[in-house]
Amino acid sequence: MNEENELLVCRDVSLGYEGRPVLEHVNLSVRSGDYLCVVGENGSGKSTLLKSLLGLLPPLSGEILRSPALRDRAVGYLPQQTPAQKDFPATVLEVVLSGFLSNRGLKFFYTAAERSAALMNLGKLGVLELQGKCYRELSGGQQQRVLLARALCAASQLLILDEPITGLDPAAAQDLYKTLRYLNKKEGIAVLMVTHDIKNALQDARTIVHISHGGRWFCGSVEEYLRSPEGRRFGGGRS
Ligand SMILES: Nc1ncnc2c1ncn2[C@@H]1O[C@H](COP(=O)(O)OP(=O)(O)OP(=O)(O)O)[C@@H](O)[C@H]1O
């Protein structure tokens, strides 16, 4: 890694499946405190990029570098929710504590420090009073907050989110964005989000990545994006 504040770096990376590339020559840096939104057409490769950044899909070529902080602690990940996940039969506290599982090796019991960190993260997201409730009895917005608290247990530096407002009503979506702004600005947590909500991306992001079909790739500030052909097409006239 070249710079101290870099968390994740893609160097001339090709990504795809069974030897067939979806994205080629990807160069990207995610820095601490960044707020990066990945937008673009359906099927262009946004989730493929996310899977690779999470280490779930090895690159076909090139390299993805992680800062030592990210190597020691897993990245906080908020996946797209499936119906089965919404029906998960566990208490809220158990769901949040499970965020520690990837970092704890073979230890079976949660430590007192992990329990108090889980409660602190529930408090941070304003849902501490839900700790004893059954997760599947919560509303969609409450479930997203609980999953964010879980993601914060896994990582304190970088949150990766895949279309986090899917299924939320407009008020719950705004609520979630407000929480993400708080975590980014006040806690210094970098946010990397795949989203189709271009209005919010233009409002909150510091960096926009736009992926077009055929793997065409734009990466720059909101202002640069709005001047680009992709941004003029997607940017909803805000130029
Ligand atoms: N497991 C897989 N095996 C083979 N091809 C895949 C796999 N997952 C995705 N693809 C293909 O990779 C391409 C990019 O898919 P991806 O899911 O990354 O797009 P996306 O931009 O996230 O789409 P959307 O906006 O619809 O969520 C598509 O052509 C898709 O068919």
PDB file of C-alpha atoms and ligand atoms in Angstrom:
ATOM      1  CA  MET A   1       0.000   0.000   0.000  1.00  0.00           C
ATOM      2  CA  ASN A   2       1.330   3.443  -0.863  1.00  0.00           C
ATOM      3  CA  GLU A   3      -0.455   5.722   1.540  1.00  0.00           C
ATOM      4  CA  GLU A   4      -1.002   5.390   5.264  1.00  0.00           C
ATOM      5  CA  ASN A   5      -4.748   5.997   5.193  1.00  0.00           C
ATOM      6  CA  GLU A   6      -5.522   3.428   2.491  1.00  0.00           C
ATOM      7  CA  LEU A   7      -7.729   0.573   3.701  1.00  0.00           C
ATOM      8  CA  LEU A   8      -8.271  -1.327   0.455  1.00  0.00           C
ATOM      9  CA  VAL A   9      -6.484  -0.980  -2.868  1.00  0.00           C
ATOM     10  CA  CYS A  10      -7.262  -2.691  -6.190  1.00  0.00           C
ATOM     11  CA  ARG A  11      -4.315  -2.696  -8.585  1.00  0.00           C
ATOM     12  CA  ASP A  12      -5.188  -3.475 -12.184  1.00  0.00           C
ATOM     13  CA  VAL A  13      -7.647  -6.117 -11.077  1.00  0.00           C
ATOM     14  CA  SER A  14      -9.809  -8.325 -13.313  1.00  0.00           C
ATOM     15  CA  LEU A  15     -12.901  -9.786 -11.711  1.00  0.00           C
ATOM     16  CA  GLY A  16     -15.245 -12.439 -12.964  1.00  0.00           C
ATOM     17  CA  TYR A  17     -16.369 -16.038 -12.857  1.00  0.00           C
ATOM     18  CA  GLU A  18     -14.809 -19.248 -14.182  1.00  0.00           C
ATOM     19  CA  GLY A  19     -12.086 -17.360 -16.007  1.00  0.00           C
ATOM     20  CA  ARG A  20     -14.553 -15.017 -17.761  1.00  0.00           C
ATOM     21  CA  PRO A  21     -14.021 -11.364 -16.747  1.00  0.00           C
ATOM     22  CA  VAL A  22     -16.923  -9.084 -15.823  1.00  0.00           C
ATOM     23  CA  LEU A  23     -14.662  -6.141 -14.884  1.00  0.00           C
ATOM     24  CA  GLU A  24     -11.108  -5.506 -16.127  1.00  0.00           C
ATOM     25  CA  HIS A  25      -8.314  -3.081 -15.211  1.00  0.00           C
ATOM     26  CA  VAL A  26     -10.007  -1.988 -11.989  1.00  0.00           C
ATOM     27  CA  ASN A  27      -7.936   0.508 -10.010  1.00  0.00           C
ATOM     28  CA  LEU A  28      -9.499   1.716  -6.787  1.00  0.00           C
ATOM     29  CA  SER A  29      -8.450   3.031  -3.374  1.00  0.00           C
ATOM     30  CA  VAL A  30     -10.732   3.106  -0.356  1.00  0.00           C
ATOM     31  CA  ARG A  31      -9.314   5.419   2.305  1.00  0.00           C
ATOM     32  CA  SER A  32     -10.191   5.754   5.960  1.00  0.00           C
ATOM     33  CA  GLY A  33     -13.157   8.073   6.401  1.00  0.00           C
ATOM     34  CA  ASP A  34     -14.215   7.684   2.748  1.00  0.00           C
ATOM     35  CA  TYR A  35     -17.884   7.546   1.726  1.00  0.00           C
ATOM     36  CA  LEU A  36     -17.957   5.698  -1.561  1.00  0.00           C
ATOM     37  CA  CYS A  37     -21.113   4.817  -3.500  1.00  0.00           C
ATOM     38  CA  VAL A  38     -21.031   2.274  -6.321  1.00  0.00           C
ATOM     39  CA  VAL A  39     -23.808   2.898  -8.850  1.00  0.00           C
ATOM     40  CA  GLY A  40     -24.613   1.706 -12.362  1.00  0.00           C
ATOM     41  CA  GLU A  41     -26.768  -0.457 -14.580  1.00  0.00           C
ATOM     42  CA  ASN A  42     -28.224  -3.796 -13.453  1.00  0.00           C
ATOM     43  CA  GLY A  43     -25.841  -6.650 -14.159  1.00  0.00           C
ATOM     44  CA  SER A  44     -22.834  -4.378 -14.750  1.00  0.00           C
ATOM     45  CA  GLY A  45     -20.722  -5.888 -11.951  1.00  0.00           C
ATOM     46  CA  LYS A  46     -21.381  -3.927  -8.742  1.00  0.00           C
ATOM     47  CA  SER A  47     -21.984  -6.988  -6.551  1.00  0.00           C
ATOM     48  CA  THR A  48     -19.066  -8.739  -8.229  1.00  0.00           C
ATOM     49  CA  LEU A  49     -16.822  -5.861  -7.108  1.00  0.00           C
ATOM     50  CA  LEU A  50     -18.233  -6.060  -3.586  1.00  0.00           C
ATOM     51  CA  LYS A  51     -17.683  -9.825  -3.331  1.00  0.00           C
ATOM     52  CA  SER A  52     -14.075  -9.351  -4.387  1.00  0.00           C
ATOM     53  CA  LEU A  53     -13.435  -6.520  -1.918  1.00  0.00           C
ATOM     54  CA  LEU A  54     -14.850  -8.747   0.819  1.00  0.00           C
ATOM     55  CA  GLY A  55     -12.426 -11.502  -0.167  1.00  0.00           C
ATOM     56  CA  LEU A  56     -15.244 -13.855  -1.230  1.00  0.00           C
ATOM     57  CA  LEU A  57     -14.289 -13.904  -4.923  1.00  0.00           C
ATOM     58  CA  PRO A  58     -10.579 -14.061  -5.790  1.00  0.00           C
ATOM     59  CA  PRO A  59      -9.490 -11.771  -8.637  1.00  0.00           C
ATOM     60  CA  LEU A  60      -8.745 -13.389 -12.021  1.00  0.00           C
ATOM     61  CA  SER A  61      -5.644 -11.170 -12.203  1.00  0.00           C
ATOM     62  CA  GLY A  62      -4.099  -8.172 -10.460  1.00  0.00           C
ATOM     63  CA  GLU A  63      -4.090  -7.740  -6.692  1.00  0.00           C
ATOM     64  CA  ILE A  64      -6.360  -6.512  -3.926  1.00  0.00           C
ATOM     65  CA  LEU A  65      -4.386  -5.161  -0.968  1.00  0.00           C
ATOM     66  CA  ARG A  66      -5.785  -4.765   2.525  1.00  0.00           C
ATOM     67  CA  SER A  67      -4.378  -2.570   5.289  1.00  0.00           C
ATOM     68  CA  PRO A  68      -3.062  -4.450   8.361  1.00  0.00           C
ATOM     69  CA  ALA A  69      -6.111  -3.208  10.337  1.00  0.00           C
ATOM     70  CA  LEU A  70      -8.459  -4.894   7.871  1.00  0.00           C
ATOM     71  CA  ARG A  71      -6.410  -8.086   7.840  1.00  0.00           C
ATOM     72  CA  ASP A  72      -6.693  -8.429  11.630  1.00  0.00           C
ATOM     73  CA  ARG A  73     -10.395  -7.657  11.849  1.00  0.00           C
ATOM     74  CA  ALA A  74     -13.038  -8.599   9.327  1.00  0.00           C
ATOM     75  CA  VAL A  75     -14.802  -5.912   7.347  1.00  0.00           C
ATOM     76  CA  GLY A  76     -18.289  -5.013   8.614  1.00  0.00           C
ATOM     77  CA  TYR A  77     -20.667  -6.248   5.948  1.00  0.00           C
ATOM     78  CA  LEU A  78     -24.379  -5.567   5.568  1.00  0.00           C
ATOM     79  CA  PRO A  79     -25.575  -7.992   2.883  1.00  0.00           C
ATOM     80  CA  GLN A  80     -28.788  -7.688   0.924  1.00  0.00           C
ATOM     81  CA  GLN A  81     -31.406  -9.282   3.136  1.00  0.00           C
ATOM     82  CA  THR A  82     -33.046 -12.491   1.930  1.00  0.00           C
ATOM     83  CA  PRO A  83     -36.483 -13.629   3.216  1.00  0.00           C
ATOM     84  CA  ALA A  84     -34.754 -16.437   5.186  1.00  0.00           C
ATOM     85  CA  GLN A  85     -32.535 -13.908   7.006  1.00  0.00           C
ATOM     86  CA  LYS A  86     -35.555 -11.764   7.899  1.00  0.00           C
ATOM     87  CA  ASP A  87     -37.011 -14.813   9.642  1.00  0.00           C
ATOM     88  CA  PHE A  88     -33.924 -15.609  11.726  1.00  0.00           C
ATOM     89  CA  PRO A  89     -34.987 -17.216  15.063  1.00  0.00           C
ATOM     90  CA  ALA A  90     -32.616 -15.504  17.531  1.00  0.00           C
ATOM     91  CA  THR A  91     -32.706 -12.568  19.902  1.00  0.00           C
ATOM     92  CA  VAL A  92     -31.430  -9.189  18.778  1.00  0.00           C
ATOM     93  CA  LEU A  93     -28.435  -9.430  21.133  1.00  0.00           C
ATOM     94  CA  GLU A  94     -27.503 -12.868  19.754  1.00  0.00           C
ATOM     95  CA  VAL A  95     -27.642 -11.532  16.182  1.00  0.00           C
ATOM     96  CA  VAL A  96     -25.420  -8.568  17.091  1.00  0.00           C
ATOM     97  CA  LEU A  97     -22.934 -10.746  19.033  1.00  0.00           C
ATOM     98  CA  SER A  98     -22.593 -13.039  16.016  1.00  0.00           C
ATOM     99  CA  GLY A  99     -20.721 -10.149  14.369  1.00  0.00           C
ATOM    100  CA  PHE A 100     -17.732 -11.175  16.493  1.00  0.00           C
ATOM    101  CA  LEU A 101     -17.689 -14.769  15.205  1.00  0.00           C
ATOM    102  CA  SER A 102     -15.385 -14.189  12.256  1.00  0.00           C
ATOM    103  CA  ASN A 103     -12.742 -12.598  14.500  1.00  0.00           C
ATOM    104  CA  ARG A 104     -12.688 -15.040  17.388  1.00  0.00           C
ATOM    105  CA  GLY A 105     -11.308 -18.326  16.055  1.00  0.00           C
ATOM    106  CA  LEU A 106     -12.497 -21.375  17.973  1.00  0.00           C
ATOM    107  CA  LYS A 107     -13.505 -19.691  21.253  1.00  0.00           C
ATOM    108  CA  PHE A 108     -17.010 -20.835  22.108  1.00  0.00           C
ATOM    109  CA  PHE A 109     -18.305 -18.226  24.574  1.00  0.00           C
ATOM    110  CA  TYR A 110     -18.562 -14.495  24.073  1.00  0.00           C
ATOM    111  CA  THR A 111     -16.406 -12.431  26.411  1.00  0.00           C
ATOM    112  CA  ALA A 112     -17.743  -9.735  28.719  1.00  0.00           C
ATOM    113  CA  ALA A 113     -15.958  -7.161  26.552  1.00  0.00           C
ATOM    114  CA  GLU A 114     -17.732  -8.484  23.447  1.00  0.00           C
ATOM    115  CA  ARG A 115     -21.090  -8.328  25.209  1.00  0.00           C
ATOM    116  CA  SER A 116     -20.562  -4.762  26.323  1.00  0.00           C
ATOM    117  CA  ALA A 117     -19.348  -3.757  22.825  1.00  0.00           C
ATOM    118  CA  ALA A 118     -22.483  -5.362  21.313  1.00  0.00           C
ATOM    119  CA  LEU A 119     -24.695  -3.394  23.721  1.00  0.00           C
ATOM    120  CA  MET A 120     -22.742  -0.220  22.982  1.00  0.00           C
ATOM    121  CA  ASN A 121     -23.287  -0.689  19.238  1.00  0.00           C
ATOM    122  CA  LEU A 122     -27.013  -1.287  19.778  1.00  0.00           C
ATOM    123  CA  GLY A 123     -27.061   1.954  21.781  1.00  0.00           C
ATOM    124  CA  LYS A 124     -25.175   3.797  19.035  1.00  0.00           C
ATOM    125  CA  LEU A 125     -27.881   2.780  16.577  1.00  0.00           C
ATOM    126  CA  GLY A 126     -30.702   3.749  18.948  1.00  0.00           C
ATOM    127  CA  VAL A 127     -32.111   0.232  19.377  1.00  0.00           C
ATOM    128  CA  LEU A 128     -30.710  -0.823  22.764  1.00  0.00           C
ATOM    129  CA  GLU A 129     -34.215  -1.444  24.124  1.00  0.00           C
ATOM    130  CA  LEU A 130     -34.697  -4.176  21.485  1.00  0.00           C
ATOM    131  CA  GLN A 131     -31.852  -6.357  22.802  1.00  0.00           C
ATOM    132  CA  GLY A 132     -34.072  -9.116  24.252  1.00  0.00           C
ATOM    133  CA  LYS A 133     -36.602  -9.159  21.411  1.00  0.00           C
ATOM    134  CA  CYS A 134     -36.829 -11.849  18.768  1.00  0.00           C
ATOM    135  CA  TYR A 135     -35.130 -10.582  15.592  1.00  0.00           C
ATOM    136  CA  ARG A 136     -37.842 -11.852  13.245  1.00  0.00           C
ATOM    137  CA  GLU A 137     -40.510  -9.824  15.076  1.00  0.00           C
ATOM    138  CA  LEU A 138     -38.831  -6.499  14.212  1.00  0.00           C
ATOM    139  CA  SER A 139     -39.766  -4.126  11.392  1.00  0.00           C
ATOM    140  CA  GLY A 140     -37.512  -3.942   8.320  1.00  0.00           C
ATOM    141  CA  GLY A 141     -35.985  -0.660   9.513  1.00  0.00           C
ATOM    142  CA  GLN A 142     -35.279  -2.060  12.987  1.00  0.00           C
ATOM    143  CA  GLN A 143     -33.726  -5.186  11.445  1.00  0.00           C
ATOM    144  CA  GLN A 144     -31.380  -3.032   9.313  1.00  0.00           C
ATOM    145  CA  ARG A 145     -30.252  -1.112  12.417  1.00  0.00           C
ATOM    146  CA  VAL A 146     -29.604  -4.378  14.255  1.00  0.00           C
ATOM    147  CA  LEU A 147     -27.602  -5.700  11.280  1.00  0.00           C
ATOM    148  CA  LEU A 148     -25.581  -2.470  11.216  1.00  0.00           C
ATOM    149  CA  ALA A 149     -24.824  -2.933  14.929  1.00  0.00           C
ATOM    150  CA  ARG A 150     -23.704  -6.483  14.059  1.00  0.00           C
ATOM    151  CA  ALA A 151     -21.492  -5.175  11.247  1.00  0.00           C
ATOM    152  CA  LEU A 152     -19.915  -2.692  13.675  1.00  0.00           C
ATOM    153  CA  CYS A 153     -18.948  -5.600  15.947  1.00  0.00           C
ATOM    154  CA  ALA A 154     -17.033  -7.121  13.042  1.00  0.00           C
ATOM    155  CA  ALA A 155     -15.176  -3.955  12.098  1.00  0.00           C
ATOM    156  CA  SER A 156     -14.602  -0.462  13.321  1.00  0.00           C
ATOM    157  CA  GLN A 157     -12.932   0.935  10.178  1.00  0.00           C
ATOM    158  CA  LEU A 158     -14.939  -0.046   7.117  1.00  0.00           C
ATOM    159  CA  LEU A 159     -18.595  -0.858   6.494  1.00  0.00           C
ATOM    160  CA  ILE A 160     -19.572  -2.460   3.206  1.00  0.00           C
ATOM    161  CA  LEU A 161     -23.271  -2.363   2.353  1.00  0.00           C
ATOM    162  CA  ASP A 162     -25.185  -3.954  -0.514  1.00  0.00           C
ATOM    163  CA  GLU A 163     -28.315  -1.938  -1.406  1.00  0.00           C
ATOM    164  CA  PRO A 164     -29.105  -1.296   2.262  1.00  0.00           C
ATOM    165  CA  ILE A 165     -32.463   0.472   1.818  1.00  0.00           C
ATOM    166  CA  THR A 166     -34.128  -2.278  -0.219  1.00  0.00           C
ATOM    167  CA  GLY A 167     -37.566  -2.848   1.303  1.00  0.00           C
ATOM    168  CA  LEU A 168     -37.441   0.149   3.649  1.00  0.00           C
ATOM    169  CA  ASP A 169     -40.086   2.879   3.563  1.00  0.00           C
ATOM    170  CA  PRO A 170     -38.808   6.415   2.764  1.00  0.00           C
ATOM    171  CA  ALA A 171     -38.675   7.465   6.430  1.00  0.00           C
ATOM    172  CA  ALA A 172     -36.756   4.330   7.498  1.00  0.00           C
ATOM    173  CA  ALA A 173     -34.389   4.799   4.539  1.00  0.00           C
ATOM    174  CA  GLN A 174     -33.652   8.418   5.554  1.00  0.00           C
ATOM    175  CA  ASP A 175     -33.120   7.210   9.099  1.00  0.00           C
ATOM    176  CA  LEU A 176     -30.558   4.655   7.933  1.00  0.00           C
ATOM    177  CA  TYR A 177     -28.739   7.268   5.830  1.00  0.00           C
ATOM    178  CA  LYS A 178     -28.615   9.594   8.837  1.00  0.00           C
ATOM    179  CA  THR A 179     -27.050   6.813  10.908  1.00  0.00           C
ATOM    180  CA  LEU A 180     -24.469   6.127   8.186  1.00  0.00           C
ATOM    181  CA  ARG A 181     -23.610   9.858   7.999  1.00  0.00           C
ATOM    182  CA  TYR A 182     -23.132   9.875  11.768  1.00  0.00           C
ATOM    183  CA  LEU A 183     -20.891   6.769  11.718  1.00  0.00           C
ATOM    184  CA  ASN A 184     -18.865   8.230   8.848  1.00  0.00           C
ATOM    185  CA  LYS A 185     -18.479  11.793  10.124  1.00  0.00           C
ATOM    186  CA  LYS A 186     -18.367  11.324  13.895  1.00  0.00           C
ATOM    187  CA  GLU A 187     -16.821   7.871  14.212  1.00  0.00           C
ATOM    188  CA  GLY A 188     -14.589   8.095  11.126  1.00  0.00           C
ATOM    189  CA  ILE A 189     -15.848   4.785   9.716  1.00  0.00           C
ATOM    190  CA  ALA A 190     -15.405   4.430   5.961  1.00  0.00           C
ATOM    191  CA  VAL A 191     -18.588   3.511   4.083  1.00  0.00           C
ATOM    192  CA  LEU A 192     -18.665   1.638   0.780  1.00  0.00           C
ATOM    193  CA  MET A 193     -22.162   1.099  -0.540  1.00  0.00           C
ATOM    194  CA  VAL A 194     -23.697  -0.411  -3.663  1.00  0.00           C
ATOM    195  CA  THR A 195     -26.872   1.534  -4.315  1.00  0.00           C
ATOM    196  CA  HIS A 196     -29.515   2.368  -6.903  1.00  0.00           C
ATOM    197  CA  ASP A 197     -30.500   5.465  -4.889  1.00  0.00           C
ATOM    198  CA  ILE A 198     -28.613   7.993  -7.002  1.00  0.00           C
ATOM    199  CA  LYS A 199     -30.177  10.973  -5.201  1.00  0.00           C
ATOM    200  CA  ASN A 200     -28.701   9.881  -1.892  1.00  0.00           C
ATOM    201  CA  ALA A 201     -25.391   8.921  -3.495  1.00  0.00           C
ATOM    202  CA  LEU A 202     -25.038  12.454  -4.908  1.00  0.00           C
ATOM    203  CA  GLN A 203     -25.913  13.934  -1.530  1.00  0.00           C
ATOM    204  CA  ASP A 204     -23.752  11.843   0.816  1.00  0.00           C
ATOM    205  CA  ALA A 205     -20.912  10.280  -1.167  1.00  0.00           C
ATOM    206  CA  ARG A 206     -17.421  11.710  -1.322  1.00  0.00           C
ATOM    207  CA  THR A 207     -16.491   9.325  -4.134  1.00  0.00           C
ATOM    208  CA  ILE A 208     -18.708   7.801  -6.830  1.00  0.00           C
ATOM    209  CA  VAL A 209     -17.876   4.668  -8.782  1.00  0.00           C
ATOM    210  CA  HIS A 210     -20.136   4.130 -11.796  1.00  0.00           C
ATOM    211  CA  ILE A 211     -19.960   0.798 -13.591  1.00  0.00           C
ATOM    212  CA  SER A 212     -21.538   0.566 -17.046  1.00  0.00           C
ATOM    213  CA  HIS A 213     -22.211  -2.507 -19.160  1.00  0.00           C
ATOM    214  CA  GLY A 214     -19.075  -3.880 -20.741  1.00  0.00           C
ATOM    215  CA  GLY A 215     -17.192  -2.928 -17.581  1.00  0.00           C
ATOM    216  CA  ARG A 216     -16.784   0.768 -18.433  1.00  0.00           C
ATOM    217  CA  TRP A 217     -15.657   2.373 -15.208  1.00  0.00           C
ATOM    218  CA  PHE A 218     -15.856   5.882 -13.748  1.00  0.00           C
ATOM    219  CA  CYS A 219     -14.360   6.857 -10.376  1.00  0.00           C
ATOM    220  CA  GLY A 220     -14.273  10.424  -9.057  1.00  0.00           C
ATOM    221  CA  SER A 221     -15.864  13.091  -6.878  1.00  0.00           C
ATOM    222  CA  VAL A 222     -19.574  13.938  -7.120  1.00  0.00           C
ATOM    223  CA  GLU A 223     -18.728  17.090  -9.093  1.00  0.00           C
ATOM    224  CA  GLU A 224     -16.571  15.132 -11.558  1.00  0.00           C
ATOM    225  CA  TYR A 225     -19.306  12.513 -11.845  1.00  0.00           C
ATOM    226  CA  LEU A 226     -21.974  15.066 -12.693  1.00  0.00           C
ATOM    227  CA  ARG A 227     -19.773  16.375 -15.526  1.00  0.00           C
ATOM    228  CA  SER A 228     -19.105  12.860 -16.897  1.00  0.00           C
ATOM    229  CA  PRO A 229     -21.277  11.154 -19.585  1.00  0.00           C
ATOM    230  CA  GLU A 230     -22.330   8.512 -17.003  1.00  0.00           C
ATOM    231  CA  GLY A 231     -23.257  11.147 -14.444  1.00  0.00           C
ATOM    232  CA  ARG A 232     -25.204  13.235 -16.957  1.00  0.00           C
ATOM    233  CA  ARG A 233     -27.188  10.132 -17.879  1.00  0.00           C
ATOM    234  CA  PHE A 234     -27.762   8.917 -14.292  1.00  0.00           C
ATOM    235  CA  GLY A 235     -27.524  12.133 -12.296  1.00  0.00           C
ATOM    236  CA  GLY A 236     -31.169  13.135 -12.600  1.00  0.00           C
ATOM    237  CA  GLY A 237     -30.500  16.564 -14.083  1.00  0.00           C
ATOM    238  CA  ARG A 238     -28.437  17.759 -11.107  1.00  0.00           C
ATOM    239  CA  SER A 239     -25.660  19.239 -13.184  1.00  0.00           C
TER     240      SER A 239
HETATM  241  N1  LIG B   1     -21.931 -16.622  -9.473  1.00  0.00           N
HETATM  242  C1  LIG B   1     -21.894 -16.178 -10.744  1.00  0.00           C
HETATM  243  N2  LIG B   1     -21.451 -16.978 -11.739  1.00  0.00           N
HETATM  244  C2  LIG B   1     -21.387 -16.545 -13.024  1.00  0.00           C
HETATM  245  N3  LIG B   1     -21.750 -15.296 -13.414  1.00  0.00           N
HETATM  246  C3  LIG B   1     -22.212 -14.460 -12.457  1.00  0.00           C
HETATM  247  C4  LIG B   1     -22.303 -14.846 -11.077  1.00  0.00           C
HETATM  248  N4  LIG B   1     -22.779 -13.798 -10.368  1.00  0.00           N
HETATM  249  C5  LIG B   1     -22.987 -12.795 -11.264  1.00  0.00           C
HETATM  250  N5  LIG B   1     -22.629 -13.190 -12.507  1.00  0.00           N
HETATM  251  C6  LIG B   1     -22.681 -12.367 -13.738  1.00  0.00           C
HETATM  252  O1  LIG B   1     -21.799 -11.241 -13.575  1.00  0.00           O
HETATM  253  C7  LIG B   1     -22.376 -10.079 -14.165  1.00  0.00           C
HETATM  254  C8  LIG B   1     -22.430  -8.953 -13.109  1.00  0.00           C
HETATM  255  O2  LIG B   1     -23.339  -9.341 -12.087  1.00  0.00           O
HETATM  256  P1  LIG B   1     -23.495  -8.514 -10.735  1.00  0.00           P
HETATM  257  O3  LIG B   1     -24.412  -9.272  -9.843  1.00  0.00           O
HETATM  258  O4  LIG B   1     -22.139  -8.177 -10.212  1.00  0.00           O
HETATM  259  O5  LIG B   1     -24.219  -7.177 -11.265  1.00  0.00           O
HETATM  260  P2  LIG B   1     -24.822  -5.942 -10.446  1.00  0.00           P
HETATM  261  O6  LIG B   1     -24.266  -4.710 -11.077  1.00  0.00           O
HETATM  262  O7  LIG B   1     -24.589  -6.119  -8.998  1.00  0.00           O
HETATM  263  O8  LIG B   1     -26.382  -6.065 -10.790  1.00  0.00           O
HETATM  264  P3  LIG B   1     -27.687  -5.523 -10.003  1.00  0.00           P
HETATM  265  O9  LIG B   1     -27.688  -4.030 -10.110  1.00  0.00           O
HETATM  266  O10 LIG B   1     -28.798  -6.129 -10.818  1.00  0.00           O
HETATM  267  O11 LIG B   1     -27.649  -6.041  -8.594  1.00  0.00           O
HETATM  268  C9  LIG B   1     -23.755 -10.475 -14.709  1.00  0.00           C
HETATM  269  O12 LIG B   1     -23.618 -10.711 -16.088  1.00  0.00           O
HETATM  270  C10 LIG B   1     -24.065 -11.753 -13.959  1.00  0.00           C
HETATM  271  O13 LIG B   1     -24.867 -12.603 -14.756  1.00  0.00           O
END
